[in-house]
Amino acid sequence: MSDKLIGVVGGVGSYAGIDLIKKIYDLTGATCDQEHLPIAMLSIPEITLDRTQYLLGEIETNPGIAIADIITTLATSGAEIIGIPCNTAHAPPIYDYITSHIPDTVQMVHMIEEVGRFLQTEHPGISKVGVLGTNGTLTSQIYPDTLNAFDIEVMLPDNIQQQNVQAAIYNTEYGIKAFANPIKDRARNDLIAAGSALIKAGADAVILGCTEIALALAGRTIDSRMSIDATAVLAAALIRESRRLLN
């Protein structure tokens, strides 16, 4: 077996790339240094424009341009399997640009599709999920459009709760992008409240559909219901693809 080099796109969340690599390490099951998978990360935040701002029409330049360039650089370093730890970057206007501007030698692992696959195989009893994410992710409808193919209904926060979710991510006084370590109590509490509202409205579980949200709530239950860490799901999928036998 030959483990393929995993390429991680950093710079798409305060700690997004770091958190993804940590979860790959945590899930690998290695017993010594040499059993861990090969990983390369490239993080250039200053050129990687905000995905939500682009999807909402607040900026004109597609962040997919920089992300595709980063993936191309990772490919030249030998990366064969690519993960982007940003849910919003998987919105079609961004993701489709990326996939059409990267080398054919790399395999993209689609975070949202992997969440659907995870639910279908590991939790087949879950038919309705709530999603916490950025305004860009929710506006793009990437979760409903993707999970519908897995016969999973998606619920989104109401307008007031979504304002709180967005602020918990972006607010410069307490949001996670500004305060990722440690995370402010207000940001975490507002996210828990939004997740709780989705559970009360009928969701069987809550997807942490933003890498910043995963930093705050990963491993927690919400009103005794499970939360699904999309970053951890991506990590497991990258491990799976890295360890596939070369053809």
Coordinates of N, CA, C and O in Angstrom, one line a residue, residues 8 13-14 45 57 61 85 92 110-111 122 139 152 179 195 243:
V8 N -3.8 20.1 1.8 CA -4.8 20.8 2.5 C -4.7 22.3 2.2 O -3.6 22.9 2.3
G13 N -10.3 30.0 6.9 CA -10.8 30.0 8.2 C -9.7 30.2 9.2 O -8.6 29.8 8.9
S14 N -9.9 30.8 10.3 CA -8.9 31.1 11.2 C -7.9 30.0 11.5 O -6.7 30.1 11.5
P45 N -3.6 33.4 3.5 CA -4.8 34.1 3.7 C -5.0 35.4 3.0 O -6.2 35.7 2.6
G57 N -22.3 38.9 -3.3 CA -22.1 40.0 -4.2 C -21.4 41.2 -3.6 O -21.4 42.3 -4.2
T61 N -14.2 39.5 -7.1 CA -13.2 38.5 -7.5 C -13.6 37.1 -6.8 O -13.8 37.0 -5.6
P85 N -10.9 22.7 3.8 CA -11.7 22.8 5.0 C -12.5 24.1 5.1 O -12.3 24.9 6.0
P92 N -21.3 26.0 -5.5 CA -21.0 25.8 -7.0 C -20.3 27.0 -7.6 O -19.3 26.7 -8.4
H110 N -15.0 16.1 -1.8 CA -16.1 17.1 -1.6 C -16.7 17.0 -0.2 O -17.3 16.0 0.1
M111 N -16.4 18.0 0.6 CA -16.8 17.9 2.0 C -18.3 17.7 2.2 O -18.7 16.8 3.0
E122 N -23.5 5.8 8.3 CA -23.2 5.7 9.8 C -24.5 6.0 10.6 O -24.6 5.5 11.7
T139 N -27.1 30.7 1.8 CA -27.6 31.3 0.5 C -27.4 30.4 -0.7 O -28.3 30.3 -1.6
I152 N -32.1 13.2 2.7 CA -32.0 13.8 4.0 C -32.6 15.2 3.8 O -32.2 16.0 3.0
F179 N -11.4 35.6 17.3 CA -11.1 35.0 18.6 C -11.3 33.4 18.5 O -12.2 32.9 19.0
G195 N -28.5 26.1 17.3 CA -28.7 24.6 17.2 C -29.8 24.1 17.9 O -30.6 23.2 17.4
R243 N -5.3 6.2 1.6 CA -4.9 4.9 1.8 C -5.3 3.9 0.7 O -5.0 2.7 0.9

